[in-house]
């Protein structure tokens, strides 16, 4: 083992781990803490471990074949399923980009004390595009360093909240290692499902398989390939451990401070501290519901303005970093599936325009409740896209014709199949629960028809 070699391979895993820290994930974390306290920490741990094992498969595919997942799909699938697959993955990338836009807009609104409206924050996120393109000119290693800087900001900001709130360490350890949820009902179950959907991102498989190609590996030398696989896996473990700790910070802060709190409790505290946001919370005894916007507000009410601004900086860092990984994913996916060589500028402009348009309309004509409510819909959308990344990555890493001596053994084939079946079942439950909550017969019928088409395509891939 050589630390120098590990350093040379360090980078792709940290870029990949950003998807585990995007605004959608942060919102899922804080809701998990507020709804179930410390009881669902083991679900977060399990989802992160499963995510790591799936990322390992994606990285191995890139290292062994010299092709990323989208390029292998281009070679292995017929034209029609290939285009459908590309559209599904693009949909996931646009959904993820919308979450980044929403997160950044909310962070900018909080940091400006409400002076910059949400639609203004959405427009400011257009600048992300130019920041990304500017950094990209300086090479991948510099970009990886910048991502490291943003992850550090998230660790410091959410770590500050953790130190300020001082969660109960005994409850934390019990929640983490005892896979049980006492007195849990439907809200907690839905939250557990939401954690899995938010943590494991479909476009991340495509991204990781492409990022590992940035390191020179002699694929004719079996020992070199084995070594690259080893170091990339170690780096992924470290990167996902860091992202897991940051997620733990968020869950435990809200579990300690806001579990079983009512709107009335928060309204009283916010009124006493003369918070301009106290009107967000109706003066009733219903259980408090939080999102990334309200989360920042309640932290400010209970722990002072510094907690609010530091929270907003963390959310902004999450939004900025994940928007860049989404852009990279989009480029690799388009080049791989369609063999299309667009400039980065054109690629970024297209996805960012598609992501900003609906978000901007909601931000102009609706309030922050509807904007954060979009996150729930987007989590459902991305959950539905998961089979379109997981099934191909397991299929191709199991084929000796693609992986030669590095094809998956029986354990990985069965284990991977069971994990993918579990994740897809969980996500289908999440989707059914979401559609049922809309209470509209027309939507039920539409969802049923789309489900048949969707499941037929998943069956084809299997």
mmCIF file with all atom_site columns, N, CA and C in Angstrom, residues 48-115:
data_model
loop_
_atom_site.group_PDB
_atom_site.id
_atom_site.type_symbol
_atom_site.label_atom_id
_atom_site.label_alt_id
_atom_site.label_comp_id
_atom_site.label_asym_id
_atom_site.label_entity_id
_atom_site.label_seq_id
_atom_site.pdbx_PDB_ins_code
_atom_site.Cartn_x
_atom_site.Cartn_y
_atom_site.Cartn_z
_atom_site.occupancy
_atom_site.B_iso_or_equiv
_atom_site.pdbx_formal_charge
_atom_site.auth_seq_id
_atom_site.auth_comp_id
_atom_site.auth_asym_id
_atom_site.auth_atom_id
_atom_site.pdbx_PDB_model_num
ATOM 1   N N  . UNK A 1 48  ? -25.996 4.286  2.583   1.00 0.00 ? 48  UNK A N  1
ATOM 2   C CA . UNK A 1 48  ? -24.653 4.731  2.183   1.00 0.00 ? 48  UNK A CA 1
ATOM 3   C C  . UNK A 1 48  ? -23.768 3.543  1.838   1.00 0.00 ? 48  UNK A C  1
ATOM 4   N N  . UNK A 1 49  ? -23.861 2.458  2.615   1.00 0.00 ? 49  UNK A N  1
ATOM 5   C CA . UNK A 1 49  ? -23.063 1.249  2.340   1.00 0.00 ? 49  UNK A CA 1
ATOM 6   C C  . UNK A 1 49  ? -23.483 0.638  1.001   1.00 0.00 ? 49  UNK A C  1
ATOM 7   N N  . UNK A 1 50  ? -24.805 0.556  0.771   1.00 0.00 ? 50  UNK A N  1
ATOM 8   C CA . UNK A 1 50  ? -25.305 0.018  -0.517  1.00 0.00 ? 50  UNK A CA 1
ATOM 9   C C  . UNK A 1 50  ? -24.821 0.914  -1.659  1.00 0.00 ? 50  UNK A C  1
ATOM 10  N N  . UNK A 1 51  ? -24.900 2.228  -1.452  1.00 0.00 ? 51  UNK A N  1
ATOM 11  C CA . UNK A 1 51  ? -24.414 3.195  -2.455  1.00 0.00 ? 51  UNK A CA 1
ATOM 12  C C  . UNK A 1 51  ? -22.951 2.955  -2.773  1.00 0.00 ? 51  UNK A C  1
ATOM 13  N N  . UNK A 1 52  ? -22.134 2.709  -1.734  1.00 0.00 ? 52  UNK A N  1
ATOM 14  C CA . UNK A 1 52  ? -20.699 2.463  -1.923  1.00 0.00 ? 52  UNK A CA 1
ATOM 15  C C  . UNK A 1 52  ? -20.461 1.218  -2.779  1.00 0.00 ? 52  UNK A C  1
ATOM 16  N N  . UNK A 1 53  ? -21.199 0.140  -2.497  1.00 0.00 ? 53  UNK A N  1
ATOM 17  C CA . UNK A 1 53  ? -21.020 -1.104 -3.255  1.00 0.00 ? 53  UNK A CA 1
ATOM 18  C C  . UNK A 1 53  ? -21.414 -0.932 -4.722  1.00 0.00 ? 53  UNK A C  1
ATOM 19  N N  . UNK A 1 54  ? -22.471 -0.154 -4.965  1.00 0.00 ? 54  UNK A N  1
ATOM 20  C CA . UNK A 1 54  ? -22.897 0.105  -6.348  1.00 0.00 ? 54  UNK A CA 1
ATOM 21  C C  . UNK A 1 54  ? -21.890 1.004  -7.066  1.00 0.00 ? 54  UNK A C  1
ATOM 22  N N  . UNK A 1 55  ? -21.339 1.999  -6.339  1.00 0.00 ? 55  UNK A N  1
ATOM 23  C CA . UNK A 1 55  ? -20.313 2.867  -6.940  1.00 0.00 ? 55  UNK A CA 1
ATOM 24  C C  . UNK A 1 55  ? -19.064 2.063  -7.284  1.00 0.00 ? 55  UNK A C  1
ATOM 25  N N  . UNK A 1 56  ? -18.772 1.046  -6.454  1.00 0.00 ? 56  UNK A N  1
ATOM 26  C CA . UNK A 1 56  ? -17.619 0.182  -6.735  1.00 0.00 ? 56  UNK A CA 1
ATOM 27  C C  . UNK A 1 56  ? -17.775 -0.498 -8.091  1.00 0.00 ? 56  UNK A C  1
ATOM 28  N N  . UNK A 1 57  ? -18.993 -0.990 -8.363  1.00 0.00 ? 57  UNK A N  1
ATOM 29  C CA . UNK A 1 57  ? -19.240 -1.639 -9.661  1.00 0.00 ? 57  UNK A CA 1
ATOM 30  C C  . UNK A 1 57  ? -19.036 -0.652 -10.816 1.00 0.00 ? 57  UNK A C  1
ATOM 31  N N  . UNK A 1 58  ? -19.562 0.582  -10.637 1.00 0.00 ? 58  UNK A N  1
ATOM 32  C CA . UNK A 1 58  ? -19.447 1.597  -11.700 1.00 0.00 ? 58  UNK A CA 1
ATOM 33  C C  . UNK A 1 58  ? -17.981 1.939  -11.960 1.00 0.00 ? 58  UNK A C  1
ATOM 34  N N  . UNK A 1 59  ? -17.201 2.099  -10.879 1.00 0.00 ? 59  UNK A N  1
ATOM 35  C CA . UNK A 1 59  ? -15.780 2.446  -11.027 1.00 0.00 ? 59  UNK A CA 1
ATOM 36  C C  . UNK A 1 59  ? -15.013 1.312  -11.705 1.00 0.00 ? 59  UNK A C  1
ATOM 37  N N  . UNK A 1 60  ? -15.301 0.072  -11.306 1.00 0.00 ? 60  UNK A N  1
ATOM 38  C CA . UNK A 1 60  ? -14.619 -1.091 -11.911 1.00 0.00 ? 60  UNK A CA 1
ATOM 39  C C  . UNK A 1 60  ? -14.888 -1.165 -13.417 1.00 0.00 ? 60  UNK A C  1
ATOM 40  N N  . UNK A 1 61  ? -16.136 -0.867 -13.807 1.00 0.00 ? 61  UNK A N  1
ATOM 41  C CA . UNK A 1 61  ? -16.485 -0.898 -15.241 1.00 0.00 ? 61  UNK A CA 1
ATOM 42  C C  . UNK A 1 61  ? -15.600 0.074  -16.017 1.00 0.00 ? 61  UNK A C  1
ATOM 43  N N  . UNK A 1 62  ? -15.457 1.293  -15.477 1.00 0.00 ? 62  UNK A N  1
ATOM 44  C CA . UNK A 1 62  ? -14.636 2.311  -16.155 1.00 0.00 ? 62  UNK A CA 1
ATOM 45  C C  . UNK A 1 62  ? -13.168 1.943  -16.206 1.00 0.00 ? 62  UNK A C  1
ATOM 46  N N  . UNK A 1 63  ? -12.647 1.397  -15.090 1.00 0.00 ? 63  UNK A N  1
ATOM 47  C CA . UNK A 1 63  ? -11.220 1.067  -15.011 1.00 0.00 ? 63  UNK A CA 1
ATOM 48  C C  . UNK A 1 63  ? -10.881 -0.103 -15.941 1.00 0.00 ? 63  UNK A C  1
ATOM 49  N N  . UNK A 1 64  ? -11.695 -1.160 -15.905 1.00 0.00 ? 64  UNK A N  1
ATOM 50  C CA . UNK A 1 64  ? -11.380 -2.395 -16.653 1.00 0.00 ? 64  UNK A CA 1
ATOM 51  C C  . UNK A 1 64  ? -11.574 -2.213 -18.152 1.00 0.00 ? 64  UNK A C  1
ATOM 52  N N  . UNK A 1 65  ? -12.682 -1.555 -18.555 1.00 0.00 ? 65  UNK A N  1
ATOM 53  C CA . UNK A 1 65  ? -12.997 -1.467 -19.992 1.00 0.00 ? 65  UNK A CA 1
ATOM 54  C C  . UNK A 1 65  ? -12.417 -0.220 -20.667 1.00 0.00 ? 65  UNK A C  1
ATOM 55  N N  . UNK A 1 66  ? -12.126 0.819  -19.865 1.00 0.00 ? 66  UNK A N  1
ATOM 56  C CA . UNK A 1 66  ? -11.697 2.086  -20.478 1.00 0.00 ? 66  UNK A CA 1
ATOM 57  C C  . UNK A 1 66  ? -12.863 2.835  -21.082 1.00 0.00 ? 66  UNK A C  1
ATOM 58  N N  . UNK A 1 67  ? -14.090 2.343  -20.831 1.00 0.00 ? 67  UNK A N  1
ATOM 59  C CA . UNK A 1 67  ? -15.310 2.994  -21.329 1.00 0.00 ? 67  UNK A CA 1
ATOM 60  C C  . UNK A 1 67  ? -16.197 3.309  -20.134 1.00 0.00 ? 67  UNK A C  1
ATOM 61  N N  . UNK A 1 68  ? -16.939 4.404  -20.203 1.00 0.00 ? 68  UNK A N  1
ATOM 62  C CA . UNK A 1 68  ? -17.874 4.643  -19.102 1.00 0.00 ? 68  UNK A CA 1
ATOM 63  C C  . UNK A 1 68  ? -19.218 3.991  -19.421 1.00 0.00 ? 68  UNK A C  1
ATOM 64  N N  . UNK A 1 69  ? -20.103 3.988  -18.427 1.00 0.00 ? 69  UNK A N  1
ATOM 65  C CA . UNK A 1 69  ? -21.356 3.217  -18.513 1.00 0.00 ? 69  UNK A CA 1
ATOM 66  C C  . UNK A 1 69  ? -22.184 3.592  -19.735 1.00 0.00 ? 69  UNK A C  1
ATOM 67  N N  . UNK A 1 70  ? -22.275 4.881  -20.063 1.00 0.00 ? 70  UNK A N  1
ATOM 68  C CA . UNK A 1 70  ? -23.077 5.304  -21.222 1.00 0.00 ? 70  UNK A CA 1
ATOM 69  C C  . UNK A 1 70  ? -22.491 4.764  -22.527 1.00 0.00 ? 70  UNK A C  1
ATOM 70  N N  . UNK A 1 71  ? -21.152 4.726  -22.617 1.00 0.00 ? 71  UNK A N  1
ATOM 71  C CA . UNK A 1 71  ? -20.499 4.204  -23.829 1.00 0.00 ? 71  UNK A CA 1
ATOM 72  C C  . UNK A 1 71  ? -20.741 2.702  -23.966 1.00 0.00 ? 71  UNK A C  1
ATOM 73  N N  . UNK A 1 72  ? -20.715 1.984  -22.849 1.00 0.00 ? 72  UNK A N  1
ATOM 74  C CA . UNK A 1 72  ? -20.982 0.531  -22.889 1.00 0.00 ? 72  UNK A CA 1
ATOM 75  C C  . UNK A 1 72  ? -22.443 0.294  -23.294 1.00 0.00 ? 72  UNK A C  1
ATOM 76  N N  . UNK A 1 73  ? -23.373 1.119  -22.766 1.00 0.00 ? 73  UNK A N  1
ATOM 77  C CA . UNK A 1 73  ? -24.791 1.012  -23.155 1.00 0.00 ? 73  UNK A CA 1
ATOM 78  C C  . UNK A 1 73  ? -24.951 1.221  -24.665 1.00 0.00 ? 73  UNK A C  1
ATOM 79  N N  . UNK A 1 74  ? -24.189 2.172  -25.201 1.00 0.00 ? 74  UNK A N  1
ATOM 80  C CA . UNK A 1 74  ? -24.248 2.475  -26.648 1.00 0.00 ? 74  UNK A CA 1
ATOM 81  C C  . UNK A 1 74  ? -23.850 1.251  -27.463 1.00 0.00 ? 74  UNK A C  1
ATOM 82  N N  . UNK A 1 75  ? -22.877 0.512  -26.967 1.00 0.00 ? 75  UNK A N  1
ATOM 83  C CA . UNK A 1 75  ? -22.392 -0.672 -27.707 1.00 0.00 ? 75  UNK A CA 1
ATOM 84  C C  . UNK A 1 75  ? -23.298 -1.887 -27.524 1.00 0.00 ? 75  UNK A C  1
ATOM 85  N N  . UNK A 1 76  ? -23.943 -2.003 -26.347 1.00 0.00 ? 76  UNK A N  1
ATOM 86  C CA . UNK A 1 76  ? -24.637 -3.246 -26.005 1.00 0.00 ? 76  UNK A CA 1
ATOM 87  C C  . UNK A 1 76  ? -26.135 -3.247 -26.320 1.00 0.00 ? 76  UNK A C  1
ATOM 88  N N  . UNK A 1 77  ? -26.765 -2.064 -26.355 1.00 0.00 ? 77  UNK A N  1
ATOM 89  C CA . UNK A 1 77  ? -28.218 -2.018 -26.553 1.00 0.00 ? 77  UNK A CA 1
ATOM 90  C C  . UNK A 1 77  ? -28.580 -1.609 -27.980 1.00 0.00 ? 77  UNK A C  1
ATOM 91  N N  . UNK A 1 78  ? -29.786 -2.042 -28.410 1.00 0.00 ? 78  UNK A N  1
ATOM 92  C CA . UNK A 1 78  ? -30.323 -1.621 -29.707 1.00 0.00 ? 78  UNK A CA 1
ATOM 93  C C  . UNK A 1 78  ? -30.680 -0.130 -29.660 1.00 0.00 ? 78  UNK A C  1
ATOM 94  N N  . UNK A 1 79  ? -30.927 0.455  -30.834 1.00 0.00 ? 79  UNK A N  1
ATOM 95  C CA . UNK A 1 79  ? -31.117 1.911  -30.927 1.00 0.00 ? 79  UNK A CA 1
ATOM 96  C C  . UNK A 1 79  ? -32.289 2.428  -30.089 1.00 0.00 ? 79  UNK A C  1
ATOM 97  N N  . UNK A 1 80  ? -33.480 1.801  -30.210 1.00 0.00 ? 80  UNK A N  1
ATOM 98  C CA . UNK A 1 80  ? -34.681 2.321  -29.518 1.00 0.00 ? 80  UNK A CA 1
ATOM 99  C C  . UNK A 1 80  ? -34.535 2.263  -27.996 1.00 0.00 ? 80  UNK A C  1
ATOM 100 N N  . UNK A 1 81  ? -34.193 1.083  -27.404 1.00 0.00 ? 81  UNK A N  1
ATOM 101 C CA . UNK A 1 81  ? -34.007 1.071  -25.941 1.00 0.00 ? 81  UNK A CA 1
ATOM 102 C C  . UNK A 1 81  ? -32.887 1.998  -25.471 1.00 0.00 ? 81  UNK A C  1
ATOM 103 N N  . UNK A 1 82  ? -31.870 2.147  -26.332 1.00 0.00 ? 82  UNK A N  1
ATOM 104 C CA . UNK A 1 82  ? -30.752 3.038  -25.972 1.00 0.00 ? 82  UNK A CA 1
ATOM 105 C C  . UNK A 1 82  ? -31.224 4.490  -25.840 1.00 0.00 ? 82  UNK A C  1
ATOM 106 N N  . UNK A 1 83  ? -32.073 4.932  -26.772 1.00 0.00 ? 83  UNK A N  1
ATOM 107 C CA . UNK A 1 83  ? -32.586 6.312  -26.735 1.00 0.00 ? 83  UNK A CA 1
ATOM 108 C C  . UNK A 1 83  ? -33.526 6.506  -25.541 1.00 0.00 ? 83  UNK A C  1
ATOM 109 N N  . UNK A 1 84  ? -34.383 5.481  -25.277 1.00 0.00 ? 84  UNK A N  1
ATOM 110 C CA . UNK A 1 84  ? -35.283 5.570  -24.105 1.00 0.00 ? 84  UNK A CA 1
ATOM 111 C C  . UNK A 1 84  ? -34.448 5.677  -22.822 1.00 0.00 ? 84  UNK A C  1
ATOM 112 N N  . UNK A 1 85  ? -33.401 4.853  -22.746 1.00 0.00 ? 85  UNK A N  1
ATOM 113 C CA . UNK A 1 85  ? -32.517 4.860  -21.576 1.00 0.00 ? 85  UNK A CA 1
ATOM 114 C C  . UNK A 1 85  ? -31.861 6.234  -21.415 1.00 0.00 ? 85  UNK A C  1
ATOM 115 N N  . UNK A 1 86  ? -31.392 6.785  -22.519 1.00 0.00 ? 86  UNK A N  1
ATOM 116 C CA . UNK A 1 86  ? -30.763 8.119  -22.486 1.00 0.00 ? 86  UNK A CA 1
ATOM 117 C C  . UNK A 1 86  ? -31.752 9.180  -21.972 1.00 0.00 ? 86  UNK A C  1
ATOM 118 N N  . UNK A 1 87  ? -32.990 9.126  -22.471 1.00 0.00 ? 87  UNK A N  1
ATOM 119 C CA . UNK A 1 87  ? -34.001 10.103 -22.045 1.00 0.00 ? 87  UNK A CA 1
ATOM 120 C C  . UNK A 1 87  ? -34.290 9.989  -20.550 1.00 0.00 ? 87  UNK A C  1
ATOM 121 N N  . UNK A 1 88  ? -34.350 8.745  -20.061 1.00 0.00 ? 88  UNK A N  1
ATOM 122 C CA . UNK A 1 88  ? -34.615 8.530  -18.628 1.00 0.00 ? 88  UNK A CA 1
ATOM 123 C C  . UNK A 1 88  ? -33.490 9.111  -17.765 1.00 0.00 ? 88  UNK A C  1
ATOM 124 N N  . UNK A 1 89  ? -32.246 8.875  -18.199 1.00 0.00 ? 89  UNK A N  1
ATOM 125 C CA . UNK A 1 89  ? -31.105 9.381  -17.422 1.00 0.00 ? 89  UNK A CA 1
ATOM 126 C C  . UNK A 1 89  ? -31.054 10.913 -17.487 1.00 0.00 ? 89  UNK A C  1
ATOM 127 N N  . UNK A 1 90  ? -31.346 11.473 -18.675 1.00 0.00 ? 90  UNK A N  1
ATOM 128 C CA . UNK A 1 90  ? -31.385 12.941 -18.806 1.00 0.00 ? 90  UNK A CA 1
ATOM 129 C C  . UNK A 1 90  ? -32.440 13.535 -17.878 1.00 0.00 ? 90  UNK A C  1
ATOM 130 N N  . UNK A 1 91  ? -33.568 12.840 -17.763 1.00 0.00 ? 91  UNK A N  1
ATOM 131 C CA . UNK A 1 91  ? -34.650 13.296 -16.881 1.00 0.00 ? 91  UNK A CA 1
ATOM 132 C C  . UNK A 1 91  ? -34.165 13.342 -15.432 1.00 0.00 ? 91  UNK A C  1
ATOM 133 N N  . UNK A 1 92  ? -33.402 12.321 -15.039 1.00 0.00 ? 92  UNK A N  1
ATOM 134 C CA . UNK A 1 92  ? -32.842 12.284 -13.672 1.00 0.00 ? 92  UNK A CA 1
ATOM 135 C C  . UNK A 1 92  ? -31.869 13.433 -13.449 1.00 0.00 ? 92  UNK A C  1
ATOM 136 N N  . UNK A 1 93  ? -31.043 13.730 -14.461 1.00 0.00 ? 93  UNK A N  1
ATOM 137 C CA . UNK A 1 93  ? -30.057 14.808 -14.344 1.00 0.00 ? 93  UNK A CA 1
ATOM 138 C C  . UNK A 1 93  ? -30.748 16.165 -14.227 1.00 0.00 ? 93  UNK A C  1
ATOM 139 N N  . UNK A 1 94  ? -31.800 16.363 -15.037 1.00 0.00 ? 94  UNK A N  1
ATOM 140 C CA . UNK A 1 94  ? -32.544 17.638 -14.990 1.00 0.00 ? 94  UNK A CA 1
ATOM 141 C C  . UNK A 1 94  ? -33.240 17.778 -13.631 1.00 0.00 ? 94  UNK A C  1
ATOM 142 N N  . UNK A 1 95  ? -33.823 16.671 -13.135 1.00 0.00 ? 95  UNK A N  1
ATOM 143 C CA . UNK A 1 95  ? -34.467 16.688 -11.810 1.00 0.00 ? 95  UNK A CA 1
ATOM 144 C C  . UNK A 1 95  ? -33.476 17.047 -10.723 1.00 0.00 ? 95  UNK A C  1
ATOM 145 N N  . UNK A 1 96  ? -32.276 16.470 -10.804 1.00 0.00 ? 96  UNK A N  1
ATOM 146 C CA . UNK A 1 96  ? -31.230 16.762 -9.825  1.00 0.00 ? 96  UNK A CA 1
ATOM 147 C C  . UNK A 1 96  ? -30.805 18.226 -9.928  1.00 0.00 ? 96  UNK A C  1
ATOM 148 N N  . UNK A 1 97  ? -30.682 18.718 -11.158 1.00 0.00 ? 97  UNK A N  1
ATOM 149 C CA . UNK A 1 97  ? -30.284 20.114 -11.381 1.00 0.00 ? 97  UNK A CA 1
ATOM 150 C C  . UNK A 1 97  ? -31.323 21.076 -10.797 1.00 0.00 ? 97  UNK A C  1
ATOM 151 N N  . UNK A 1 98  ? -32.603 20.703 -10.918 1.00 0.00 ? 98  UNK A N  1
ATOM 152 C CA . UNK A 1 98  ? -33.667 21.548 -10.349 1.00 0.00 ? 98  UNK A CA 1
ATOM 153 C C  . UNK A 1 98  ? -33.537 21.634 -8.829  1.00 0.00 ? 98  UNK A C  1
ATOM 154 N N  . UNK A 1 99  ? -33.174 20.501 -8.194  1.00 0.00 ? 99  UNK A N  1
ATOM 155 C CA . UNK A 1 99  ? -32.983 20.520 -6.744  1.00 0.00 ? 99  UNK A CA 1
ATOM 156 C C  . UNK A 1 99  ? -31.832 21.433 -6.343  1.00 0.00 ? 99  UNK A C  1
ATOM 157 N N  . UNK A 1 100 ? -30.778 21.419 -7.156  1.00 0.00 ? 100 UNK A N  1
ATOM 158 C CA . UNK A 1 100 ? -29.641 22.302 -6.878  1.00 0.00 ? 100 UNK A CA 1
ATOM 159 C C  . UNK A 1 100 ? -30.045 23.770 -7.002  1.00 0.00 ? 100 UNK A C  1
ATOM 160 N N  . UNK A 1 101 ? -30.829 24.070 -8.049  1.00 0.00 ? 101 UNK A N  1
ATOM 161 C CA . UNK A 1 101 ? -31.303 25.448 -8.267  1.00 0.00 ? 101 UNK A CA 1
ATOM 162 C C  . UNK A 1 101 ? -32.169 25.895 -7.084  1.00 0.00 ? 101 UNK A C  1
ATOM 163 N N  . UNK A 1 102 ? -33.100 25.013 -6.659  1.00 0.00 ? 102 UNK A N  1
ATOM 164 C CA . UNK A 1 102 ? -33.989 25.326 -5.531  1.00 0.00 ? 102 UNK A CA 1
ATOM 165 C C  . UNK A 1 102 ? -33.163 25.577 -4.262  1.00 0.00 ? 102 UNK A C  1
ATOM 166 N N  . UNK A 1 103 ? -32.200 24.679 -3.986  1.00 0.00 ? 103 UNK A N  1
ATOM 167 C CA . UNK A 1 103 ? -31.365 24.808 -2.792  1.00 0.00 ? 103 UNK A CA 1
ATOM 168 C C  . UNK A 1 103 ? -30.571 26.098 -2.792  1.00 0.00 ? 103 UNK A C  1
ATOM 169 N N  . UNK A 1 104 ? -29.938 26.410 -3.929  1.00 0.00 ? 104 UNK A N  1
ATOM 170 C CA . UNK A 1 104 ? -29.131 27.629 -4.022  1.00 0.00 ? 104 UNK A CA 1
ATOM 171 C C  . UNK A 1 104 ? -30.002 28.876 -3.880  1.00 0.00 ? 104 UNK A C  1
ATOM 172 N N  . UNK A 1 105 ? -31.196 28.879 -4.512  1.00 0.00 ? 105 UNK A N  1
ATOM 173 C CA . UNK A 1 105 ? -32.102 30.038 -4.440  1.00 0.00 ? 105 UNK A CA 1
ATOM 174 C C  . UNK A 1 105 ? -32.543 30.287 -2.996  1.00 0.00 ? 105 UNK A C  1
ATOM 175 N N  . UNK A 1 106 ? -32.862 29.202 -2.270  1.00 0.00 ? 106 UNK A N  1
ATOM 176 C CA . UNK A 1 106 ? -33.289 29.329 -0.867  1.00 0.00 ? 106 UNK A CA 1
ATOM 177 C C  . UNK A 1 106 ? -32.132 29.845 -0.009  1.00 0.00 ? 106 UNK A C  1
ATOM 178 N N  . UNK A 1 107 ? -30.914 29.327 -0.262  1.00 0.00 ? 107 UNK A N  1
ATOM 179 C CA . UNK A 1 107 ? -29.740 29.771 0.502   1.00 0.00 ? 107 UNK A CA 1
ATOM 180 C C  . UNK A 1 107 ? -29.476 31.262 0.280   1.00 0.00 ? 107 UNK A C  1
ATOM 181 N N  . UNK A 1 108 ? -29.576 31.703 -0.971  1.00 0.00 ? 108 UNK A N  1
ATOM 182 C CA . UNK A 1 108 ? -29.344 33.126 -1.294  1.00 0.00 ? 108 UNK A CA 1
ATOM 183 C C  . UNK A 1 108 ? -30.404 33.996 -0.628  1.00 0.00 ? 108 UNK A C  1
ATOM 184 N N  . UNK A 1 109 ? -31.668 33.518 -0.629  1.00 0.00 ? 109 UNK A N  1
ATOM 185 C CA . UNK A 1 109 ? -32.761 34.254 0.019   1.00 0.00 ? 109 UNK A CA 1
ATOM 186 C C  . UNK A 1 109 ? -32.508 34.399 1.520   1.00 0.00 ? 109 UNK A C  1
ATOM 187 N N  . UNK A 1 110 ? -32.061 33.329 2.163   1.00 0.00 ? 110 UNK A N  1
ATOM 188 C CA . UNK A 1 110 ? -31.787 33.371 3.606   1.00 0.00 ? 110 UNK A CA 1
ATOM 189 C C  . UNK A 1 110 ? -30.596 34.272 3.930   1.00 0.00 ? 110 UNK A C  1
ATOM 190 N N  . UNK A 1 111 ? -29.540 34.164 3.106   1.00 0.00 ? 111 UNK A N  1
ATOM 191 C CA . UNK A 1 111 ? -28.331 34.961 3.354   1.00 0.00 ? 111 UNK A CA 1
ATOM 192 C C  . UNK A 1 111 ? -28.584 36.464 3.175   1.00 0.00 ? 111 UNK A C  1
ATOM 193 N N  . UNK A 1 112 ? -29.529 36.802 2.274   1.00 0.00 ? 112 UNK A N  1
ATOM 194 C CA . UNK A 1 112 ? -29.831 38.220 2.026   1.00 0.00 ? 112 UNK A CA 1
ATOM 195 C C  . UNK A 1 112 ? -30.943 38.737 2.949   1.00 0.00 ? 112 UNK A C  1
ATOM 196 N N  . UNK A 1 113 ? -31.313 37.927 3.969   1.00 0.00 ? 113 UNK A N  1
ATOM 197 C CA . UNK A 1 113 ? -32.402 38.280 4.891   1.00 0.00 ? 113 UNK A CA 1
ATOM 198 C C  . UNK A 1 113 ? -33.710 38.567 4.147   1.00 0.00 ? 113 UNK A C  1
ATOM 199 N N  . UNK A 1 114 ? -33.933 37.811 3.073   1.00 0.00 ? 114 UNK A N  1
ATOM 200 C CA . UNK A 1 114 ? -35.170 37.936 2.308   1.00 0.00 ? 114 UNK A CA 1
ATOM 201 C C  . UNK A 1 114 ? -35.170 39.070 1.301   1.00 0.00 ? 114 UNK A C  1
ATOM 202 N N  . UNK A 1 115 ? -34.056 39.834 1.223   1.00 0.00 ? 115 UNK A N  1
ATOM 203 C CA . UNK A 1 115 ? -34.019 40.980 0.285   1.00 0.00 ? 115 UNK A CA 1
ATOM 204 C C  . UNK A 1 115 ? -33.963 40.514 -1.172  1.00 0.00 ? 115 UNK A C  1
#
